[in-house]
PDB file of C-alpha atoms and ligand atoms in Angstrom:
ATOM      1  CA  UNK A 230     112.946 108.745 130.339  1.00 38.00           C
ATOM      2  CA  UNK A 231     110.270 109.551 132.923  1.00 40.00           C
ATOM      3  CA  UNK A 232     112.843 109.208 135.716  1.00 39.00           C
ATOM      4  CA  UNK A 233     115.233 111.620 133.996  1.00 44.00           C
ATOM      5  CA  UNK A 234     112.378 114.081 133.649  1.00 46.00           C
ATOM      6  CA  UNK A 235     111.455 113.883 137.336  1.00 44.00           C
ATOM      7  CA  UNK A 236     115.078 114.335 138.384  1.00 41.00           C
ATOM      8  CA  UNK A 237     115.319 117.365 136.120  1.00 44.00           C
ATOM      9  CA  UNK A 238     112.229 118.826 137.738  1.00 45.00           C
ATOM     10  CA  UNK A 239     113.632 118.507 141.232  1.00 45.00           C
ATOM     11  CA  UNK A 240     116.916 120.125 140.277  1.00 47.00           C
ATOM     12  CA  UNK A 241     115.813 122.969 138.022  1.00 49.00           C
ATOM     13  CA  UNK A 242     112.247 123.582 139.099  1.00 49.00           C
ATOM     14  CA  UNK A 243     109.129 124.620 137.245  1.00 51.00           C
ATOM     15  CA  UNK A 244     110.663 125.465 133.863  1.00 50.00           C
ATOM     16  CA  UNK A 245     110.987 121.802 132.944  1.00 52.00           C
ATOM     17  CA  UNK A 246     107.348 120.936 133.634  1.00 54.00           C
ATOM     18  CA  UNK A 247     106.340 121.806 130.103  1.00 55.00           C
ATOM     19  CA  UNK A 248     109.211 119.858 128.547  1.00 59.00           C
ATOM     20  CA  UNK A 249     108.142 116.768 130.479  1.00 70.00           C
ATOM     21  CA  UNK A 250     104.433 117.034 129.657  1.00 81.00           C
ATOM     22  CA  UNK A 251     103.145 113.899 127.923  1.00 87.00           C
ATOM     23  CA  UNK A 252     103.418 114.015 124.141  1.00 93.00           C
ATOM     24  CA  UNK A 253      99.837 114.355 122.808  1.00 93.00           C
ATOM     25  CA  UNK A 254     100.951 112.492 119.680  1.00 96.00           C
ATOM     26  CA  UNK A 255     102.542 109.500 121.459  1.00 96.00           C
ATOM     27  CA  UNK A 256      99.681 107.230 120.369  1.00 96.00           C
ATOM     28  CA  UNK A 257      99.579 108.361 116.738  1.00 97.00           C
ATOM     29  CA  UNK A 258     103.393 108.180 116.571  1.00 97.00           C
ATOM     30  CA  UNK A 259     103.081 104.525 117.588  1.00 97.00           C
ATOM     31  CA  UNK A 260     100.602 104.078 114.751  1.00 97.00           C
ATOM     32  CA  UNK A 261     103.088 105.670 112.300  1.00 98.00           C
ATOM     33  CA  UNK A 262     105.823 103.269 113.425  1.00 98.00           C
ATOM     34  CA  UNK A 263     103.492 100.279 113.207  1.00 98.00           C
ATOM     35  CA  UNK A 264     102.480 101.129 109.643  1.00 97.00           C
ATOM     36  CA  UNK A 265     106.080 101.702 108.540  1.00 97.00           C
ATOM     37  CA  UNK A 266     106.994  98.334 110.063  1.00 98.00           C
ATOM     38  CA  UNK A 267     104.242  96.646 108.039  1.00 96.00           C
ATOM     39  CA  UNK A 268     105.549  98.201 104.812  1.00 95.00           C
ATOM     40  CA  UNK A 269     109.112  97.192 105.721  1.00 95.00           C
ATOM     41  CA  UNK A 270     107.852  93.634 106.191  1.00 93.00           C
ATOM     42  CA  UNK A 271     106.260  93.793 102.738  1.00 90.00           C
ATOM     43  CA  UNK A 272     109.583  94.858 101.229  1.00 91.00           C
ATOM     44  CA  UNK A 273     111.390  91.985 102.922  1.00 91.00           C
ATOM     45  CA  UNK A 274     109.166  89.343 101.326  1.00 87.00           C
ATOM     46  CA  UNK A 275     110.680  86.994  98.786  1.00 83.00           C
ATOM     47  CA  UNK A 276     109.959  85.417  96.417  1.00 80.00           C
ATOM     48  CA  UNK A 277     108.575  88.846  95.556  1.00 80.00           C
ATOM     49  CA  UNK A 278     104.858  89.076  96.232  1.00 74.00           C
ATOM     50  CA  UNK A 279     102.810  92.109  95.263  1.00 76.00           C
ATOM     51  CA  UNK A 280      99.410  93.011  93.923  1.00 75.00           C
ATOM     52  CA  UNK A 281     100.144  91.765  90.394  1.00 78.00           C
ATOM     53  CA  UNK A 282      99.733  88.193  91.662  1.00 76.00           C
ATOM     54  CA  UNK A 283     101.840  86.366  89.054  1.00 77.00           C
ATOM     55  CA  UNK A 284     102.604  82.703  89.548  1.00 76.00           C
ATOM     56  CA  UNK A 285     106.296  82.489  90.514  1.00 76.00           C
ATOM     57  CA  UNK A 286     108.595  80.040  88.651  1.00 81.00           C
ATOM     58  CA  UNK A 287     110.072  77.177  90.667  1.00 84.00           C
ATOM     59  CA  UNK A 288     113.227  79.093  91.565  1.00 89.00           C
ATOM     60  CA  UNK A 289     113.150  82.764  92.399  1.00 86.00           C
ATOM     61  CA  UNK A 290     115.785  85.110  90.943  1.00 90.00           C
ATOM     62  CA  UNK A 291     116.048  88.543  92.495  1.00 90.00           C
ATOM     63  CA  UNK A 292     117.894  91.308  90.677  1.00 93.00           C
ATOM     64  CA  UNK A 293     120.834  92.904  92.457  1.00 97.00           C
ATOM     65  CA  UNK A 294     120.297  96.350  90.931  1.00 98.00           C
ATOM     66  CA  UNK A 295     117.639  98.599  92.449  1.00 96.00           C
ATOM     67  CA  UNK A 296     116.895 101.516  94.750  1.00 95.00           C
ATOM     68  CA  UNK A 297     113.895 103.210  96.366  1.00 95.00           C
ATOM     69  CA  UNK A 298     111.415 105.046  94.098  1.00 95.00           C
ATOM     70  CA  UNK A 299     111.811 108.795  94.361  1.00 97.00           C
ATOM     71  CA  UNK A 300     109.348 111.688  94.262  1.00 98.00           C
ATOM     72  CA  UNK A 301     109.423 113.761  91.080  1.00 98.00           C
ATOM     73  CA  UNK A 302     106.894 116.530  91.866  1.00 98.00           C
ATOM     74  CA  UNK A 303     106.347 118.940  94.748  1.00 98.00           C
ATOM     75  CA  UNK A 304     102.759 120.028  95.350  1.00 98.00           C
ATOM     76  CA  UNK A 305     102.211 123.154  97.444  1.00 98.00           C
ATOM     77  CA  UNK A 306      99.001 123.672  99.447  1.00 98.00           C
ATOM     78  CA  UNK A 307      97.462 126.037 101.954  1.00 98.00           C
ATOM     79  CA  UNK A 308      95.844 124.234 104.874  1.00 98.00           C
ATOM     80  CA  UNK A 309      92.558 126.231 104.923  1.00 98.00           C
ATOM     81  CA  UNK A 310      92.639 125.720 108.690  1.00 97.00           C
ATOM     82  CA  UNK A 311      93.013 128.127 111.575  1.00 97.00           C
ATOM     83  CA  UNK A 312      96.286 126.957 113.099  1.00 98.00           C
ATOM     84  CA  UNK A 313      99.221 124.649 112.619  1.00 98.00           C
ATOM     85  CA  UNK A 314      98.105 122.683 115.668  1.00 97.00           C
ATOM     86  CA  UNK A 315      94.719 122.093 114.047  1.00 98.00           C
ATOM     87  CA  UNK A 316      96.436 120.720 110.942  1.00 98.00           C
ATOM     88  CA  UNK A 317      98.746 118.428 112.936  1.00 98.00           C
ATOM     89  CA  UNK A 318      95.639 117.050 114.629  1.00 98.00           C
ATOM     90  CA  UNK A 319      93.794 116.595 111.321  1.00 98.00           C
ATOM     91  CA  UNK A 320      96.747 114.710 109.850  1.00 98.00           C
ATOM     92  CA  UNK A 321      96.804 112.299 112.802  1.00 98.00           C
ATOM     93  CA  UNK A 322      93.098 111.392 112.753  1.00 96.00           C
ATOM     94  CA  UNK A 323      92.686 108.226 110.625  1.00 95.00           C
ATOM     95  CA  UNK A 324      89.143 109.076 109.537  1.00 96.00           C
ATOM     96  CA  UNK A 325      90.354 112.410 108.065  1.00 96.00           C
ATOM     97  CA  UNK A 326      92.353 110.269 105.570  1.00 96.00           C
ATOM     98  CA  UNK A 327      94.538 113.248 104.611  1.00 97.00           C
ATOM     99  CA  UNK A 328      98.209 113.987 105.155  1.00 98.00           C
ATOM    100  CA  UNK A 329     101.225 115.741 103.738  1.00 98.00           C
ATOM    101  CA  UNK A 330     104.934 115.220 104.073  1.00 98.00           C
ATOM    102  CA  UNK A 331     105.589 118.716 105.436  1.00 98.00           C
ATOM    103  CA  UNK A 332     103.554 121.315 107.346  1.00 98.00           C
ATOM    104  CA  UNK A 333     104.992 124.825 107.634  1.00 98.00           C
ATOM    105  CA  UNK A 334     103.664 126.967 110.494  1.00 98.00           C
ATOM    106  CA  UNK A 335     103.365 130.770 110.513  1.00 98.00           C
ATOM    107  CA  UNK A 336     106.536 131.140 112.627  1.00 98.00           C
ATOM    108  CA  UNK A 337     108.484 129.100 110.056  1.00 98.00           C
ATOM    109  CA  UNK A 338     108.526 125.849 112.042  1.00 98.00           C
ATOM    110  CA  UNK A 339     108.655 122.863 109.693  1.00 98.00           C
ATOM    111  CA  UNK A 340     106.944 119.614 110.712  1.00 98.00           C
ATOM    112  CA  UNK A 341     108.205 116.670 108.646  1.00 98.00           C
ATOM    113  CA  UNK A 342     105.291 114.281 109.201  1.00 98.00           C
ATOM    114  CA  UNK A 343     105.993 111.578 106.635  1.00 98.00           C
ATOM    115  CA  UNK A 344     109.134 110.045 105.101  1.00 98.00           C
ATOM    116  CA  UNK A 345     109.605 111.468 101.588  1.00 98.00           C
ATOM    117  CA  UNK A 346     109.709 107.951 100.144  1.00 97.00           C
ATOM    118  CA  UNK A 347     106.227 107.089 101.392  1.00 97.00           C
ATOM    119  CA  UNK A 348     102.962 108.098  99.702  1.00 98.00           C
ATOM    120  CA  UNK A 349     101.111 111.004 101.317  1.00 98.00           C
ATOM    121  CA  UNK A 350      97.390 111.629 100.878  1.00 98.00           C
ATOM    122  CA  UNK A 351      97.361 115.271  99.787  1.00 98.00           C
ATOM    123  CA  UNK A 352      96.651 115.503  96.048  1.00 98.00           C
ATOM    124  CA  UNK A 353      93.398 113.558  95.682  1.00 97.00           C
ATOM    125  CA  UNK A 354      91.968 113.168  92.174  1.00 97.00           C
ATOM    126  CA  UNK A 355      94.394 115.166  90.091  1.00 98.00           C
ATOM    127  CA  UNK A 356      96.092 115.438  86.728  1.00 98.00           C
ATOM    128  CA  UNK A 357      99.104 117.302  85.350  1.00 98.00           C
ATOM    129  CA  UNK A 358     100.043 116.638  81.745  1.00 97.00           C
ATOM    130  CA  UNK A 359      99.443 112.920  81.455  1.00 97.00           C
ATOM    131  CA  UNK A 360     100.399 112.234  85.061  1.00 97.00           C
ATOM    132  CA  UNK A 361      97.646 110.972  87.349  1.00 97.00           C
ATOM    133  CA  UNK A 362      97.877 109.520  90.886  1.00 97.00           C
ATOM    134  CA  UNK A 363     100.106 112.454  91.753  1.00 98.00           C
ATOM    135  CA  UNK A 364     100.236 111.210  95.367  1.00 98.00           C
ATOM    136  CA  UNK A 365     102.444 108.350  94.175  1.00 98.00           C
ATOM    137  CA  UNK A 366     105.005 110.631  92.579  1.00 98.00           C
ATOM    138  CA  UNK A 367     104.992 113.755  94.730  1.00 98.00           C
ATOM    139  CA  UNK A 368     105.883 115.422  97.996  1.00 98.00           C
ATOM    140  CA  UNK A 369     103.046 117.402  99.601  1.00 98.00           C
ATOM    141  CA  UNK A 370     103.809 120.623 101.457  1.00 98.00           C
ATOM    142  CA  UNK A 371     101.031 122.267 103.459  1.00 98.00           C
ATOM    143  CA  UNK A 372     101.443 125.893 104.526  1.00 98.00           C
ATOM    144  CA  UNK A 373      99.408 127.061 107.515  1.00 98.00           C
ATOM    145  CA  UNK A 374      96.993 129.645 106.078  1.00 98.00           C
ATOM    146  CA  UNK A 375      93.232 130.013 106.449  1.00 98.00           C
ATOM    147  CA  UNK A 376      92.842 130.306 102.690  1.00 97.00           C
ATOM    148  CA  UNK A 377      92.761 134.107 102.463  1.00 97.00           C
ATOM    149  CA  UNK A 378      95.777 135.284 104.435  1.00 97.00           C
ATOM    150  CA  UNK A 379      99.143 136.303 103.062  1.00 98.00           C
ATOM    151  CA  UNK A 380     102.011 133.916 103.718  1.00 98.00           C
ATOM    152  CA  UNK A 381     104.538 135.008 106.353  1.00 98.00           C
ATOM    153  CA  UNK A 382     108.167 135.733 105.510  1.00 98.00           C
ATOM    154  CA  UNK A 383     109.164 132.995 107.960  1.00 98.00           C
ATOM    155  CA  UNK A 384     106.983 130.494 106.099  1.00 98.00           C
ATOM    156  CA  UNK A 385     108.457 131.405 102.728  1.00 98.00           C
ATOM    157  CA  UNK A 386     112.021 131.319 104.100  1.00 98.00           C
ATOM    158  CA  UNK A 387     111.459 127.826 105.541  1.00 98.00           C
ATOM    159  CA  UNK A 388     109.716 126.699 102.374  1.00 98.00           C
ATOM    160  CA  UNK A 389     112.693 127.782 100.248  1.00 98.00           C
ATOM    161  CA  UNK A 390     115.035 125.713 102.431  1.00 98.00           C
ATOM    162  CA  UNK A 391     112.787 122.627 102.156  1.00 98.00           C
ATOM    163  CA  UNK A 392     112.381 123.053  98.387  1.00 98.00           C
ATOM    164  CA  UNK A 393     116.108 123.440  97.897  1.00 98.00           C
ATOM    165  CA  UNK A 394     116.794 120.214  99.788  1.00 98.00           C
ATOM    166  CA  UNK A 395     114.078 118.298  97.936  1.00 98.00           C
ATOM    167  CA  UNK A 396     115.230 119.529  94.542  1.00 98.00           C
ATOM    168  CA  UNK A 397     118.807 118.461  95.219  1.00 98.00           C
ATOM    169  CA  UNK A 398     117.964 115.175  96.974  1.00 98.00           C
ATOM    170  CA  UNK A 399     115.604 113.884  94.280  1.00 98.00           C
ATOM    171  CA  UNK A 400     116.699 115.869  91.224  1.00 98.00           C
ATOM    172  CA  UNK A 401     113.198 117.291  90.744  1.00 98.00           C
ATOM    173  CA  UNK A 402     112.834 119.375  87.542  1.00 97.00           C
ATOM    174  CA  UNK A 403     112.026 123.086  87.982  1.00 97.00           C
ATOM    175  CA  UNK A 404     108.753 122.654  86.061  1.00 97.00           C
ATOM    176  CA  UNK A 405     107.480 120.143  88.623  1.00 98.00           C
ATOM    177  CA  UNK A 406     107.063 122.567  91.551  1.00 98.00           C
ATOM    178  CA  UNK A 407     103.337 123.345  91.296  1.00 98.00           C
ATOM    179  CA  UNK A 408     100.223 124.038  93.338  1.00 98.00           C
ATOM    180  CA  UNK A 409      97.240 121.909  94.291  1.00 98.00           C
ATOM    181  CA  UNK A 410      94.975 124.178  92.203  1.00 98.00           C
ATOM    182  CA  UNK A 411      97.210 123.530  89.173  1.00 98.00           C
ATOM    183  CA  UNK A 412      96.622 119.764  89.315  1.00 98.00           C
ATOM    184  CA  UNK A 413      92.961 119.853  90.383  1.00 98.00           C
ATOM    185  CA  UNK A 414      91.234 122.702  88.484  1.00 98.00           C
ATOM    186  CA  UNK A 415      87.690 123.417  89.630  1.00 97.00           C
ATOM    187  CA  UNK A 416      88.153 121.256  92.716  1.00 98.00           C
ATOM    188  CA  UNK A 417      90.969 123.065  94.554  1.00 98.00           C
ATOM    189  CA  UNK A 418      92.056 126.705  94.868  1.00 98.00           C
ATOM    190  CA  UNK A 419      95.211 126.364  96.935  1.00 98.00           C
ATOM    191  CA  UNK A 420      97.622 127.923  97.492  1.00 98.00           C
ATOM    192  CA  UNK A 421      95.659 131.177  97.373  1.00 98.00           C
ATOM    193  CA  UNK A 422      96.516 134.114  95.106  1.00 97.00           C
ATOM    194  CA  UNK A 423      98.880 135.637  97.696  1.00 98.00           C
ATOM    195  CA  UNK A 424     101.360 132.835  97.153  1.00 98.00           C
ATOM    196  CA  UNK A 425     104.692 134.155  95.749  1.00 98.00           C
ATOM    197  CA  UNK A 426     105.113 131.877  92.738  1.00 98.00           C
ATOM    198  CA  UNK A 427     107.295 134.434  90.945  1.00 98.00           C
ATOM    199  CA  UNK A 428     109.715 134.533  93.875  1.00 98.00           C
ATOM    200  CA  UNK A 429     109.899 130.715  93.868  1.00 98.00           C
ATOM    201  CA  UNK A 430     110.512 130.578  90.118  1.00 98.00           C
ATOM    202  CA  UNK A 431     113.417 133.018  90.528  1.00 98.00           C
ATOM    203  CA  UNK A 432     115.049 130.353  92.739  1.00 98.00           C
ATOM    204  CA  UNK A 433     114.366 127.523  90.269  1.00 98.00           C
ATOM    205  CA  UNK A 434     111.156 126.176  91.809  1.00 98.00           C
ATOM    206  CA  UNK A 435     108.544 126.361  89.044  1.00 98.00           C
ATOM    207  CA  UNK A 436     108.544 128.605  85.965  1.00 98.00           C
ATOM    208  CA  UNK A 437     107.567 132.231  85.449  1.00 98.00           C
ATOM    209  CA  UNK A 438     107.239 134.253  82.246  1.00 97.00           C
ATOM    210  CA  UNK A 439     109.989 136.685  81.235  1.00 96.00           C
ATOM    211  CA  UNK A 440     107.995 139.066  79.078  1.00 91.00           C
ATOM    212  CA  UNK A 441     104.465 140.131  78.143  1.00 91.00           C
ATOM    213  CA  UNK A 442     105.479 141.525  74.761  1.00 90.00           C
ATOM    214  CA  UNK A 443     105.502 138.283  72.762  1.00 89.00           C
ATOM    215  CA  UNK A 444     103.774 138.717  69.391  1.00 91.00           C
ATOM    216  CA  UNK A 445     100.677 136.523  69.408  1.00 94.00           C
ATOM    217  CA  UNK A 446      98.706 136.028  66.195  1.00 92.00           C
ATOM    218  CA  UNK A 447      94.986 135.373  65.880  1.00 92.00           C
ATOM    219  CA  UNK A 448      95.473 131.623  65.526  1.00 94.00           C
ATOM    220  CA  UNK A 449      97.003 131.346  69.019  1.00 95.00           C
ATOM    221  CA  UNK A 450      95.091 128.716  70.977  1.00 97.00           C
ATOM    222  CA  UNK A 451      95.130 129.626  74.679  1.00 98.00           C
ATOM    223  CA  UNK A 452      93.533 126.358  75.797  1.00 98.00           C
ATOM    224  CA  UNK A 453      96.119 124.353  73.878  1.00 97.00           C
ATOM    225  CA  UNK A 454      98.837 126.412  75.562  1.00 98.00           C
ATOM    226  CA  UNK A 455      97.333 125.624  78.985  1.00 98.00           C
ATOM    227  CA  UNK A 456      97.345 121.946  78.046  1.00 98.00           C
ATOM    228  CA  UNK A 457     101.017 122.070  76.998  1.00 97.00           C
ATOM    229  CA  UNK A 458     101.926 123.650  80.339  1.00 98.00           C
ATOM    230  CA  UNK A 459     100.178 120.753  82.087  1.00 98.00           C
ATOM    231  CA  UNK A 460      96.661 121.893  82.943  1.00 98.00           C
ATOM    232  CA  UNK A 461      93.728 119.529  82.642  1.00 98.00           C
ATOM    233  CA  UNK A 462      91.526 121.487  80.202  1.00 98.00           C
ATOM    234  CA  UNK A 463      88.457 119.248  80.456  1.00 97.00           C
ATOM    235  CA  UNK A 464      86.583 122.303  81.718  1.00 98.00           C
ATOM    236  CA  UNK A 465      87.835 125.582  80.196  1.00 97.00           C
ATOM    237  CA  UNK A 466      86.822 127.955  82.979  1.00 98.00           C
ATOM    238  CA  UNK A 467      88.324 125.752  85.705  1.00 98.00           C
ATOM    239  CA  UNK A 468      91.657 125.505  83.885  1.00 98.00           C
ATOM    240  CA  UNK A 469      91.691 129.291  83.356  1.00 98.00           C
ATOM    241  CA  UNK A 470      90.888 129.901  87.036  1.00 98.00           C
ATOM    242  CA  UNK A 471      93.822 127.709  88.148  1.00 98.00           C
ATOM    243  CA  UNK A 472      96.149 129.375  85.638  1.00 98.00           C
ATOM    244  CA  UNK A 473      95.191 132.845  86.948  1.00 98.00           C
ATOM    245  CA  UNK A 474      95.667 131.799  90.593  1.00 98.00           C
ATOM    246  CA  UNK A 475      99.245 130.930  89.708  1.00 98.00           C
ATOM    247  CA  UNK A 476     100.305 133.360  86.981  1.00 98.00           C
ATOM    248  CA  UNK A 477      97.841 136.309  86.899  1.00 98.00           C
ATOM    249  CA  UNK A 478      97.064 136.677  90.569  1.00 98.00           C
ATOM    250  CA  UNK A 479      95.335 140.084  90.434  1.00 97.00           C
ATOM    251  CA  UNK A 480      92.637 138.788  88.076  1.00 97.00           C
ATOM    252  CA  UNK A 481      89.842 136.680  89.553  1.00 95.00           C
ATOM    253  CA  UNK A 482      87.890 136.324  86.277  1.00 96.00           C
ATOM    254  CA  UNK A 483      87.823 133.108  84.278  1.00 96.00           C
ATOM    255  CA  UNK A 484      88.404 134.805  80.927  1.00 97.00           C
ATOM    256  CA  UNK A 485      91.591 134.762  78.822  1.00 97.00           C
ATOM    257  CA  UNK A 486      92.711 138.317  78.022  1.00 96.00           C
ATOM    258  CA  UNK A 487      95.170 139.522  75.371  1.00 95.00           C
ATOM    259  CA  UNK A 488      97.847 139.881  78.072  1.00 96.00           C
ATOM    260  CA  UNK A 489      97.151 136.322  79.260  1.00 97.00           C
ATOM    261  CA  UNK A 490      97.806 135.090  75.726  1.00 97.00           C
ATOM    262  CA  UNK A 491     101.203 136.826  75.714  1.00 97.00           C
ATOM    263  CA  UNK A 492     102.018 135.292  79.101  1.00 97.00           C
ATOM    264  CA  UNK A 493     100.974 131.865  77.869  1.00 97.00           C
ATOM    265  CA  UNK A 494     102.978 132.199  74.654  1.00 96.00           C
ATOM    266  CA  UNK A 495     106.095 132.962  76.695  1.00 96.00           C
ATOM    267  CA  UNK A 496     105.420 130.210  79.267  1.00 97.00           C
ATOM    268  CA  UNK A 497     104.820 127.554  76.637  1.00 95.00           C
ATOM    269  CA  UNK A 498     108.378 128.002  75.353  1.00 93.00           C
ATOM    270  CA  UNK A 499     109.638 126.933  78.794  1.00 92.00           C
ATOM    271  CA  UNK A 500     107.315 124.000  79.365  1.00 91.00           C
ATOM    272  CA  UNK A 501     107.654 122.582  75.844  1.00 85.00           C
TER     273      UNK A 501
HETATM  274 ZN1  LIG B 632      95.515 121.307  98.898  1.00 91.45          ZN
END
């Protein structure tokens, strides 16, 4: 490869110098391949050995009917970093211990950093409905954004393409396209309130309410509605904050208003 590069340089001159520069991620790419190889080796073991540690009977019988486990949720994040390059670096430093399957840069470039079938480290301690260990069942998508910026049109366009492919490839339900703040109330606030959840829902990625004119009586329990949608309501104000970041983005309070109740009443019908 090096020889081809040098030949190219001689023939076409300076323009190829950049293309032939050493890959700064050559070492971490080797680490990726090494880890995948170790997991492949684990899968090849038989009689089947895993962490359950059961004593195997004298003769092993393997089933003939199986496939790879598939992700069933998509969790959207903002990076809270200053550049895509910074995030790529963070996700290749072992001591950072964090990763995501996709990183989407401001110009719309999509970095697919981890096979969809492997477990990324993006969700942390989280809960949605009764689902925990969301890392094991989800795809993580990080969007380059310092935490306060708006998202670029290029980012949203690329995101829509990725979401469409994921939804079709793994048959992910519309309800399961959610944000990090949704699954970790009080701990996470991403993606920020500029994120176009309504636009996503219009394409079948997540839900949005249709009306704010639903009749809500005095017995309506907003916290119960949040719980039905999926929020962890252990701490009321945290759950409300996450709900507002997603569905009532112009309101930074942690108080349920009459309009919020109407929104919730409409949303609950979809999530139920
Ligand atoms: Zn996040």
